[in-house]
Amino acid sequence: MTVAAGGGKFAGVFRSFVAALALSCAFSGTAFCAGDLAEALKSGDIWTLSRTDLSNRYFVGERYAPISDNEIRLLCNSSVVIGDLKPREIVMTWKDDRLESMLIMVYNKGDDGAIDRKAFDDKVAATRAALDDIAGQQGRSVKIAARESGIDVDAWEWTWDGGAMRLEAAATKKRREFVAEFVRLTIGATTTTLARGNASDSASKSDLKNNVRRDNDSVVIEGIPMVDQGQKGYCVPAAVSRVFAYYGMDGVDQHALAAICGSSGTGGTSHTEMVAGLQKIGGKFHFKVIPLDDARSDTSWVGEYDKLAKKMKKTPLPTSSGKADAWNYADKDVLRAVRAGKPAQVEKWMKPVRKSIDEGIPVLWSVMLGIFPEAVATPQTRGGHMRLIIGYNDKTKTIVFTDTWGAGHEKKELPAADAAAMTRARYQLRPAR
């Protein structure tokens, strides 16, 4: 099975969706002006300017997507540069009205497509040269442990009076073919801001229970960081990276997990490859992959569908559709009746959800979008998608879930019957200690 492609207020100004990123925006009510960030980085001024002053000086007219109240994703197919470096996107993190750090994607296969080894090496070399110029020194090679990043990376660091930078580049082999994964840059005021959680920081099962909040009849896990997949087909690695960050291991981001899970730049992620990749690193990062559904449940409903469709005077599935393709033609009323028409069916589906949420463990939830209506519009209107179930309400018979599309998608609800009917698979990343 493959999951296809697939934030919240921000500074009290916008409630925005990735689907509307083409809008020019005001940042804290102030216009942006585009510019070159190099001098501000060299001097260290970038860390002392207020959010408004920095915005006025460098970001007029730029397009962004809010990720959370203290993060934005700046889309850089515009005039923002850092010396000779042209970022493809920047995630900016703020603290007390000042910029705390920037994560800059120079290249990633999900947004930029595949490149060969020479193009990848040339991009790394050109980026290193641009950073040498900003820092006024050559970057030193550093060792990044696999227990921090999840995969092998080549890395270099620069430190000077104005700040610190770390460049990481990763490539893998898939079926013996070279795969360029990413070139990413982290910049902060000090080396401390470059630090990320690793395998030794992983949460224990007892820790996670403290994140469960009960409000009347609602039970919800709090504190799961948002990750915005953007317009990439990275819903699986993005969702998994949110679980990693929630467990304290934010060094393993969606780009590293795209390599681990075998995600393609355009075609999504196979569940088989996802499970195999996560099982391979599970021991190192202290978790186990637990399927919550029989793999056959993804298409086990097909045989009953036409019989019930006839009784309900609905159109049967096309005779040409295979089992996997049947999702594309399913009618919501028939599908709900087949998979969640009886209270016992919904209860069977809900039982592992309750247990997992009560333990503070979010559920990776693979679904087919576009069959059942949802209150919040989604950038992806149809097809396979991965989200997280983070809560439930037995009184209203709903589940609480979250998507990897930034601000506005942090906490949403669906009837449990609809959720059960649209489910393709569910998994836990269960802490092993």
CSV table of C-alpha atoms in Angstrom, one decimal:
chain,number,residue,atom,x,y,z
A,1,MET,CA,0.0,0.0,0.0
A,2,THR,CA,1.3,3.5,-0.8
A,3,VAL,CA,0.3,6.7,0.9
A,4,ALA,CA,0.2,9.5,-1.7
A,5,ALA,CA,1.2,13.1,-1.4
A,6,GLY,CA,-0.4,14.9,0.5
A,7,GLY,CA,-1.3,25.5,10.1
A,8,GLY,CA,-3.7,27.9,14.4
A,9,LYS,CA,-3.1,31.4,14.3
A,10,PHE,CA,0.2,33.2,13.6
A,11,ALA,CA,0.9,36.5,15.4
A,12,GLY,CA,-2.8,37.1,15.6
A,13,VAL,CA,-3.0,37.8,11.9
A,14,PHE,CA,-3.7,34.8,9.8
A,15,ARG,CA,-5.3,31.4,9.8
A,16,SER,CA,-3.7,30.0,6.7
A,17,PHE,CA,-3.5,26.8,4.8
A,18,VAL,CA,-0.7,25.5,2.7
A,19,ALA,CA,-3.2,25.5,-0.2
A,20,ALA,CA,-3.3,29.3,0.0
A,21,LEU,CA,0.4,30.0,0.1
A,22,ALA,CA,0.3,32.1,-3.0
A,23,LEU,CA,-1.1,35.0,-0.9
A,24,SER,CA,1.3,37.8,-0.2
A,25,CYS,CA,1.2,38.4,3.5
A,26,ALA,CA,1.7,40.9,6.3
A,27,PHE,CA,3.8,39.5,9.1
A,28,SER,CA,2.6,40.8,12.5
A,29,GLY,CA,0.7,43.4,10.6
A,30,THR,CA,3.8,44.7,8.9
A,31,ALA,CA,4.9,44.4,5.3
A,32,PHE,CA,8.0,42.3,4.3
A,33,CYS,CA,10.9,43.5,2.3
A,34,ALA,CA,13.0,40.9,0.5
A,35,GLY,CA,16.8,41.0,0.9
A,36,ASP,CA,20.1,39.4,1.5
A,37,LEU,CA,20.5,38.0,5.0
A,38,ALA,CA,24.3,37.5,4.7
A,39,GLU,CA,25.4,40.8,6.4
A,40,ALA,CA,22.9,40.4,9.2
A,41,LEU,CA,24.2,36.9,9.8
A,42,LYS,CA,27.9,38.0,9.7
A,43,SER,CA,27.3,40.7,12.2
A,44,GLY,CA,24.9,38.8,14.4
A,45,ASP,CA,22.2,41.5,14.0
A,46,ILE,CA,19.7,38.9,12.8
A,47,TRP,CA,19.4,37.6,16.4
A,48,THR,CA,18.9,41.0,18.0
A,49,LEU,CA,16.4,42.6,15.7
A,50,SER,CA,12.7,42.4,16.7
A,51,ARG,CA,10.4,40.3,14.7
A,52,THR,CA,8.9,43.4,13.1
A,53,ASP,CA,12.2,45.1,12.3
A,54,LEU,CA,13.6,42.0,10.8
A,55,SER,CA,10.5,41.5,8.7
A,56,ASN,CA,10.5,45.1,7.5
A,57,ARG,CA,14.1,44.9,6.5
A,58,TYR,CA,14.2,41.6,4.7
A,59,PHE,CA,10.9,40.0,3.9
A,60,VAL,CA,8.4,42.3,2.1
A,61,GLY,CA,6.2,40.4,-0.3
A,62,GLU,CA,7.4,36.9,0.7
A,63,ARG,CA,5.1,34.0,0.9
A,64,TYR,CA,4.9,31.9,4.1
A,65,ALA,CA,2.9,29.2,5.8
A,66,PRO,CA,2.5,29.3,9.6
A,67,ILE,CA,3.5,26.1,11.2
A,68,SER,CA,2.8,27.0,14.8
A,69,ASP,CA,2.6,30.1,17.0
A,70,ASN,CA,6.4,30.4,17.0
A,71,GLU,CA,7.4,29.0,13.6
A,72,ILE,CA,6.8,29.9,10.0
A,73,ARG,CA,7.9,28.3,6.8
A,74,LEU,CA,9.1,30.9,4.3
A,75,LEU,CA,8.9,29.8,0.7
A,76,CYS,CA,11.9,31.1,-1.1
A,77,ASN,CA,11.1,31.0,-4.8
A,78,SER,CA,11.7,34.7,-4.5
A,79,SER,CA,14.4,37.2,-3.8
A,80,VAL,CA,15.6,36.0,-0.4
A,81,VAL,CA,19.2,34.9,-0.5
A,82,ILE,CA,22.1,34.4,1.9
A,83,GLY,CA,25.1,35.7,0.0
A,84,ASP,CA,25.6,33.3,-2.8
A,85,LEU,CA,23.2,30.8,-1.2
A,86,LYS,CA,19.7,30.5,-2.6
A,87,PRO,CA,17.5,28.7,-0.1
A,88,ARG,CA,14.5,26.6,-1.4
A,89,GLU,CA,12.7,27.2,1.9
A,90,ILE,CA,13.4,28.5,5.4
A,91,VAL,CA,11.8,27.5,8.7
A,92,MET,CA,12.2,30.3,11.2
A,93,THR,CA,11.7,29.7,14.9
A,94,TRP,CA,11.0,32.6,17.2
A,95,LYS,CA,11.4,33.2,21.0
A,96,ASP,CA,10.4,36.3,22.9
A,97,ASP,CA,10.0,38.3,19.7
A,98,ARG,CA,13.5,37.4,18.5
A,99,LEU,CA,14.7,35.0,15.8
A,100,GLU,CA,16.1,31.9,17.6
A,101,SER,CA,17.1,29.7,14.7
A,102,MET,CA,16.6,28.9,11.0
A,103,LEU,CA,16.4,25.6,9.3
A,104,ILE,CA,17.2,26.1,5.6
A,105,MET,CA,16.6,23.5,3.0
A,106,VAL,CA,19.1,23.9,0.2
A,107,TYR,CA,17.9,20.8,-1.6
A,108,ASN,CA,15.5,17.9,-0.9
A,109,LYS,CA,14.2,15.2,-3.2
A,110,GLY,CA,10.6,15.8,-2.2
A,111,ASP,CA,10.5,19.4,-3.4
A,112,ASP,CA,13.3,19.4,-6.0
A,113,GLY,CA,13.1,16.0,-7.6
A,114,ALA,CA,16.0,13.6,-8.2
A,115,ILE,CA,19.5,14.7,-9.1
A,116,ASP,CA,22.6,12.7,-9.9
A,117,ARG,CA,25.7,12.4,-7.8
A,118,LYS,CA,27.6,15.1,-9.7
A,119,ALA,CA,24.8,17.6,-9.3
A,120,PHE,CA,24.5,16.7,-5.6
A,121,ASP,CA,28.2,17.0,-5.0
A,122,ASP,CA,28.3,20.3,-6.9
A,123,LYS,CA,25.4,21.7,-4.8
A,124,VAL,CA,27.2,20.7,-1.5
A,125,ALA,CA,30.5,22.3,-2.6
A,126,ALA,CA,28.8,25.5,-3.7
A,127,THR,CA,26.9,25.7,-0.4
A,128,ARG,CA,30.0,25.2,1.6
A,129,ALA,CA,31.8,27.9,-0.3
A,130,ALA,CA,29.0,30.4,0.3
A,131,LEU,CA,29.0,29.6,4.0
A,132,ASP,CA,32.8,29.9,4.2
A,133,ASP,CA,32.3,33.5,2.9
A,134,ILE,CA,29.7,34.4,5.5
A,135,ALA,CA,31.6,33.0,8.4
A,136,GLY,CA,35.0,34.2,7.2
A,137,GLN,CA,36.5,30.8,7.6
A,138,GLN,CA,36.3,27.3,6.3
A,139,GLY,CA,33.8,25.0,7.9
A,140,ARG,CA,35.2,22.1,9.9
A,141,SER,CA,34.0,18.6,9.4
A,142,VAL,CA,32.0,17.2,12.3
A,143,LYS,CA,30.7,13.8,13.1
A,144,ILE,CA,26.9,13.5,13.5
A,145,ALA,CA,26.0,10.2,15.2
A,146,ALA,CA,23.4,8.1,13.6
A,147,ARG,CA,21.5,8.1,16.9
A,148,GLU,CA,20.9,11.8,16.4
A,149,SER,CA,20.1,12.0,12.7
A,150,GLY,CA,18.8,8.5,12.0
A,151,ILE,CA,20.9,8.2,8.9
A,152,ASP,CA,24.5,8.8,7.9
A,153,VAL,CA,25.2,12.4,7.0
A,154,ASP,CA,28.3,14.4,6.0
A,155,ALA,CA,28.4,17.5,8.2
A,156,TRP,CA,30.4,20.8,8.6
A,157,GLU,CA,30.2,23.5,11.2
A,158,TRP,CA,31.1,27.2,11.4
A,159,THR,CA,31.2,29.3,14.5
A,160,TRP,CA,32.0,33.0,14.7
A,161,ASP,CA,31.1,36.0,16.9
A,162,GLY,CA,27.8,36.4,15.0
A,163,GLY,CA,26.5,32.9,15.2
A,164,ALA,CA,26.9,29.2,14.3
A,165,MET,CA,26.0,27.1,11.4
A,166,ARG,CA,25.8,23.4,10.6
A,167,LEU,CA,25.5,22.0,7.1
A,168,GLU,CA,24.3,18.4,6.6
A,169,ALA,CA,24.2,16.4,3.4
A,170,ALA,CA,22.8,13.0,2.9
A,171,ALA,CA,22.6,10.5,0.1
A,172,THR,CA,21.6,6.9,0.1
A,173,LYS,CA,21.4,3.9,-2.3
A,174,LYS,CA,18.1,2.3,-3.3
A,175,ARG,CA,18.4,-0.9,-5.3
A,176,ARG,CA,22.0,0.0,-5.8
A,177,GLU,CA,21.1,3.4,-7.4
A,178,PHE,CA,22.4,6.7,-6.0
A,179,VAL,CA,19.6,8.7,-4.3
A,180,ALA,CA,20.3,12.4,-3.3
A,181,GLU,CA,18.2,12.9,-0.1
A,182,PHE,CA,18.8,16.4,1.2
A,183,VAL,CA,21.2,19.3,1.8
A,184,ARG,CA,20.1,21.2,4.9
A,185,LEU,CA,21.5,24.0,7.0
A,186,THR,CA,20.8,25.0,10.6
A,187,ILE,CA,21.7,28.5,11.8
A,188,GLY,CA,21.6,29.9,15.3
A,189,ALA,CA,23.1,32.5,17.6
A,190,THR,CA,25.3,29.9,19.3
A,191,THR,CA,26.1,26.2,18.9
A,192,THR,CA,23.6,25.4,21.6
A,193,THR,CA,20.8,26.3,19.2
A,194,LEU,CA,22.1,23.7,16.8
A,195,ALA,CA,21.6,20.9,19.3
A,196,ARG,CA,18.8,18.3,18.7
A,197,GLY,CA,17.4,15.5,20.6
A,198,ASN,CA,18.8,12.0,19.9
A,199,ALA,CA,18.1,8.4,20.9
A,200,SER,CA,19.4,8.9,24.4
A,201,ASP,CA,16.6,11.5,24.9
A,202,SER,CA,13.8,9.2,24.0
A,203,ALA,CA,10.8,9.3,26.3
A,204,SER,CA,9.7,6.3,28.4
A,205,LYS,CA,6.1,4.9,28.5
A,206,SER,CA,5.6,6.4,32.0
A,207,ASP,CA,6.7,9.9,30.8
A,208,LEU,CA,4.1,9.9,28.0
A,209,LYS,CA,1.1,9.3,30.2
A,210,ASN,CA,1.8,12.8,31.7
A,211,ASN,CA,0.8,14.3,28.3
A,212,VAL,CA,-2.8,13.0,28.4
A,213,ARG,CA,-5.4,15.7,29.1
A,214,ARG,CA,-8.9,14.8,30.1
A,215,ASP,CA,-11.5,17.6,29.7
A,216,ASN,CA,-15.0,16.4,30.5
A,217,ASP,CA,-15.5,13.6,28.1
A,218,SER,CA,-12.5,14.4,25.8
A,219,VAL,CA,-9.2,12.6,26.1
A,220,VAL,CA,-6.3,14.2,24.1
A,221,ILE,CA,-2.6,13.9,23.9
A,222,GLU,CA,-0.9,17.3,24.2
A,223,GLY,CA,2.6,18.5,23.2
A,224,ILE,CA,3.0,16.9,19.8
A,225,PRO,CA,5.0,19.3,17.7
A,226,MET,CA,3.7,20.3,14.3
A,227,VAL,CA,5.6,19.5,11.1
A,228,ASP,CA,4.5,21.0,7.8
A,229,GLN,CA,5.1,18.6,4.9
A,230,GLY,CA,4.5,21.4,2.4
A,231,GLN,CA,3.5,20.3,-1.1
A,232,LYS,CA,5.7,17.2,-1.0
A,233,GLY,CA,4.4,13.6,-0.9
A,234,TYR,CA,5.9,13.3,2.6
A,235,CYS,CA,2.9,12.7,4.7
A,236,VAL,CA,4.3,9.5,6.1
A,237,PRO,CA,7.8,10.7,7.1
A,238,ALA,CA,6.3,14.0,8.3
A,239,ALA,CA,3.8,12.2,10.5
A,240,VAL,CA,6.5,9.9,11.8
A,241,SER,CA,8.8,12.8,12.5
A,242,ARG,CA,6.2,14.4,14.7
A,243,VAL,CA,6.1,11.2,16.8
A,244,PHE,CA,9.9,11.2,17.0
A,245,ALA,CA,9.9,14.9,18.1
A,246,TYR,CA,7.2,14.2,20.6
A,247,TYR,CA,9.4,11.4,22.0
A,248,GLY,CA,12.3,13.9,22.3
A,249,MET,CA,14.2,12.9,19.2
A,250,ASP,CA,13.7,15.9,16.9
A,251,GLY,CA,17.0,15.3,15.2
A,252,VAL,CA,15.3,12.7,13.0
A,253,ASP,CA,13.3,15.0,10.7
A,254,GLN,CA,11.0,14.3,7.8
A,255,HIS,CA,13.8,14.4,5.3
A,256,ALA,CA,15.9,11.8,7.2
A,257,LEU,CA,12.7,9.7,7.6
A,258,ALA,CA,12.0,9.9,3.9
A,259,ALA,CA,15.3,8.1,3.4
A,260,ILE,CA,14.6,5.6,6.2
A,261,CYS,CA,11.1,4.8,5.0
A,262,GLY,CA,12.0,4.7,1.3
A,263,SER,CA,9.7,7.7,0.3
A,264,SER,CA,10.0,8.8,-3.2
A,265,GLY,CA,10.1,12.4,-4.2
A,266,THR,CA,6.7,12.3,-5.9
A,267,GLY,CA,5.0,8.9,-5.3
A,268,GLY,CA,4.6,8.8,-1.6
A,269,THR,CA,5.6,6.0,0.7
A,270,SER,CA,4.9,2.2,0.7
A,271,HIS,CA,3.7,0.9,4.1
A,272,THR,CA,5.9,-2.1,3.6
A,273,GLU,CA,9.0,0.0,3.2
A,274,MET,CA,8.0,2.3,6.0
A,275,VAL,CA,7.6,-0.6,8.5
A,276,ALA,CA,10.8,-2.2,7.3
A,277,GLY,CA,12.8,1.0,7.7
A,278,LEU,CA,11.4,1.9,11.1
A,279,GLN,CA,12.0,-1.7,12.4
A,280,LYS,CA,15.6,-1.4,11.2
A,281,ILE,CA,16.2,1.6,13.5
A,282,GLY,CA,13.7,0.8,16.2
A,283,GLY,CA,16.3,-0.8,18.5
A,284,LYS,CA,18.6,2.2,18.3
A,285,PHE,CA,15.8,4.7,19.0
A,286,HIS,CA,14.1,2.5,21.6
A,287,PHE,CA,10.7,1.8,20.0
A,288,LYS,CA,8.8,-1.0,18.4
A,289,VAL,CA,6.5,-0.8,15.4
A,290,ILE,CA,3.1,-2.2,16.3
A,291,PRO,CA,0.5,-2.7,13.6
A,292,LEU,CA,-3.0,-2.2,15.0
A,293,ASP,CA,-4.9,-3.7,12.0
A,294,ASP,CA,-4.7,-6.8,10.0
A,295,ALA,CA,-3.0,-5.9,6.7
A,296,ARG,CA,-5.8,-7.5,4.8
A,297,SER,CA,-8.3,-5.0,6.2
A,298,ASP,CA,-7.4,-2.5,3.6
A,299,THR,CA,-9.4,-4.3,1.0
A,300,SER,CA,-11.3,-6.9,2.9
A,301,TRP,CA,-14.5,-4.9,2.5
A,302,VAL,CA,-14.5,-5.1,-1.3
A,303,GLY,CA,-16.4,-8.4,-1.5
A,304,GLU,CA,-19.3,-7.1,0.6
A,305,TYR,CA,-19.5,-3.7,-1.0
A,306,ASP,CA,-21.4,-4.6,-4.2
A,307,LYS,CA,-24.0,-6.7,-2.4
A,308,LEU,CA,-24.8,-3.8,0.0
A,309,ALA,CA,-24.6,-1.2,-2.8
A,310,LYS,CA,-27.3,-3.1,-4.6
A,311,LYS,CA,-29.5,-3.1,-1.5
A,312,MET,CA,-29.0,0.6,-1.0
A,313,LYS,CA,-29.6,1.3,-4.7
A,314,LYS,CA,-26.1,2.7,-5.1
A,315,THR,CA,-23.7,2.2,-8.0
A,316,PRO,CA,-21.5,-0.9,-7.6
A,317,LEU,CA,-17.7,-0.8,-8.0
A,318,PRO,CA,-16.5,-0.8,-11.7
A,319,THR,CA,-15.8,-4.3,-12.8
A,320,SER,CA,-12.4,-3.1,-14.1
A,321,SER,CA,-11.3,-1.9,-10.6
A,322,GLY,CA,-8.9,-4.1,-8.7
A,323,LYS,CA,-9.1,-4.4,-4.9
A,324,ALA,CA,-6.6,-1.6,-4.2
A,325,ASP,CA,-8.2,0.7,-6.8
A,326,ALA,CA,-11.7,0.2,-5.3
A,327,TRP,CA,-11.0,3.0,-2.8
A,328,ASN,CA,-11.2,5.5,-5.7
A,329,TYR,CA,-14.8,4.6,-6.4
A,330,ALA,CA,-16.2,4.0,-3.0
A,331,ASP,CA,-19.4,5.7,-2.0
A,332,LYS,CA,-19.3,7.1,1.6
A,333,ASP,CA,-22.7,5.6,2.6
A,334,VAL,CA,-22.0,2.1,1.4
A,335,LEU,CA,-18.5,2.1,2.7
A,336,ARG,CA,-19.6,3.3,6.1
A,337,ALA,CA,-22.4,0.7,6.2
A,338,VAL,CA,-19.9,-2.1,5.2
A,339,ARG,CA,-17.1,-1.2,7.6
A,340,ALA,CA,-18.7,0.7,10.4
A,341,GLY,CA,-22.5,0.1,10.1
A,342,LYS,CA,-22.7,-1.8,13.3
A,343,PRO,CA,-21.8,-0.5,16.8
A,344,ALA,CA,-19.7,-3.6,17.3
A,345,GLN,CA,-17.5,-2.7,14.3
A,346,VAL,CA,-16.9,0.9,15.6
A,347,GLU,CA,-16.2,-0.4,19.1
A,348,LYS,CA,-13.7,-2.9,17.8
A,349,TRP,CA,-11.9,-0.1,15.8
A,350,MET,CA,-12.0,2.3,18.8
A,351,LYS,CA,-10.6,-0.2,21.4
A,352,PRO,CA,-6.9,0.1,20.4
A,353,VAL,CA,-7.3,3.9,19.9
A,354,ARG,CA,-8.5,4.4,23.5
A,355,LYS,CA,-5.7,2.2,24.9
A,356,SER,CA,-3.0,4.0,22.9
A,357,ILE,CA,-4.3,7.5,23.7
A,358,ASP,CA,-4.7,6.7,27.4
A,359,GLU,CA,-1.0,5.7,27.4
A,360,GLY,CA,0.0,9.0,25.7
A,361,ILE,CA,1.0,7.2,22.4
A,362,PRO,CA,-0.3,8.8,19.2
A,363,VAL,CA,-1.6,6.5,16.4
A,364,LEU,CA,-0.2,6.7,12.9
A,365,TRP,CA,-3.4,6.6,10.8
A,366,SER,CA,-3.4,5.8,7.1
A,367,VAL,CA,-6.6,6.9,5.4
A,368,MET,CA,-8.3,7.5,2.1
A,369,LEU,CA,-9.2,11.2,1.8
A,370,GLY,CA,-12.1,12.6,-0.2
A,371,ILE,CA,-14.7,10.0,0.7
A,372,PHE,CA,-16.1,11.6,3.9
A,373,PRO,CA,-16.6,15.3,4.4
A,374,GLU,CA,-14.3,17.1,6.9
A,375,ALA,CA,-15.0,20.4,8.7
A,376,VAL,CA,-11.5,21.8,7.8
A,377,ALA,CA,-10.5,22.0,4.2
A,378,THR,CA,-7.4,20.0,3.3
A,379,PRO,CA,-4.7,20.8,0.6
A,380,GLN,CA,-5.1,17.2,-0.6
A,381,THR,CA,-8.6,16.5,-1.7
A,382,ARG,CA,-8.4,12.8,-2.6
A,383,GLY,CA,-6.0,9.9,-2.2
A,384,GLY,CA,-4.0,8.1,0.4
A,385,HIS,CA,-2.7,10.1,3.4
A,386,MET,CA,-1.1,9.6,6.7
A,387,ARG,CA,-2.2,11.5,9.8
A,388,LEU,CA,-2.1,11.1,13.6
A,389,ILE,CA,-4.9,10.1,15.9
A,390,ILE,CA,-4.3,12.1,19.2
A,391,GLY,CA,-7.6,11.8,21.1
A,392,TYR,CA,-11.2,10.6,21.4
A,393,ASN,CA,-14.5,11.5,22.9
A,394,ASP,CA,-16.8,8.6,23.8
A,395,LYS,CA,-19.7,10.8,24.5
A,396,THR,CA,-19.8,12.5,21.1
A,397,LYS,CA,-18.4,9.3,19.5
A,398,THR,CA,-15.6,11.2,17.7
A,399,ILE,CA,-11.9,10.9,17.4
A,400,VAL,CA,-9.3,13.8,17.5
A,401,PHE,CA,-6.6,13.8,14.8
A,402,THR,CA,-4.0,16.1,13.4
A,403,ASP,CA,-2.4,16.6,9.9
A,404,THR,CA,1.0,17.6,8.7
A,405,TRP,CA,-0.1,20.8,7.0
A,406,GLY,CA,0.9,23.4,9.6
A,407,ALA,CA,-1.3,25.9,11.5
A,408,GLY,CA,-5.0,25.1,11.4
A,409,HIS,CA,-4.5,21.4,11.3
A,410,GLU,CA,-3.3,20.8,14.9
A,411,LYS,CA,-6.5,19.4,16.3
A,412,LYS,CA,-9.6,18.3,14.3
A,413,GLU,CA,-12.5,15.8,14.8
A,414,LEU,CA,-14.3,13.2,12.9
A,415,PRO,CA,-17.1,10.8,13.8
A,416,ALA,CA,-15.6,7.5,14.8
A,417,ALA,CA,-17.7,5.6,12.3
A,418,ASP,CA,-16.4,7.7,9.4
A,419,ALA,CA,-12.9,7.4,10.8
A,420,ALA,CA,-13.2,3.6,10.9
A,421,ALA,CA,-14.6,3.4,7.4
A,422,MET,CA,-11.8,5.4,5.8
A,423,THR,CA,-9.0,3.6,7.6
A,424,ARG,CA,-6.4,1.8,5.5
A,425,ALA,CA,-4.0,0.9,8.3
A,426,ARG,CA,-2.9,2.0,11.8
A,427,TYR,CA,0.4,1.8,13.6
A,428,GLN,CA,2.0,2.6,17.0
A,429,LEU,CA,5.6,3.5,17.5
A,430,ARG,CA,5.6,2.1,21.0
A,431,PRO,CA,8.4,3.0,23.4
A,432,ALA,CA,10.4,-0.1,24.3
A,433,ARG,CA,11.3,1.1,27.8
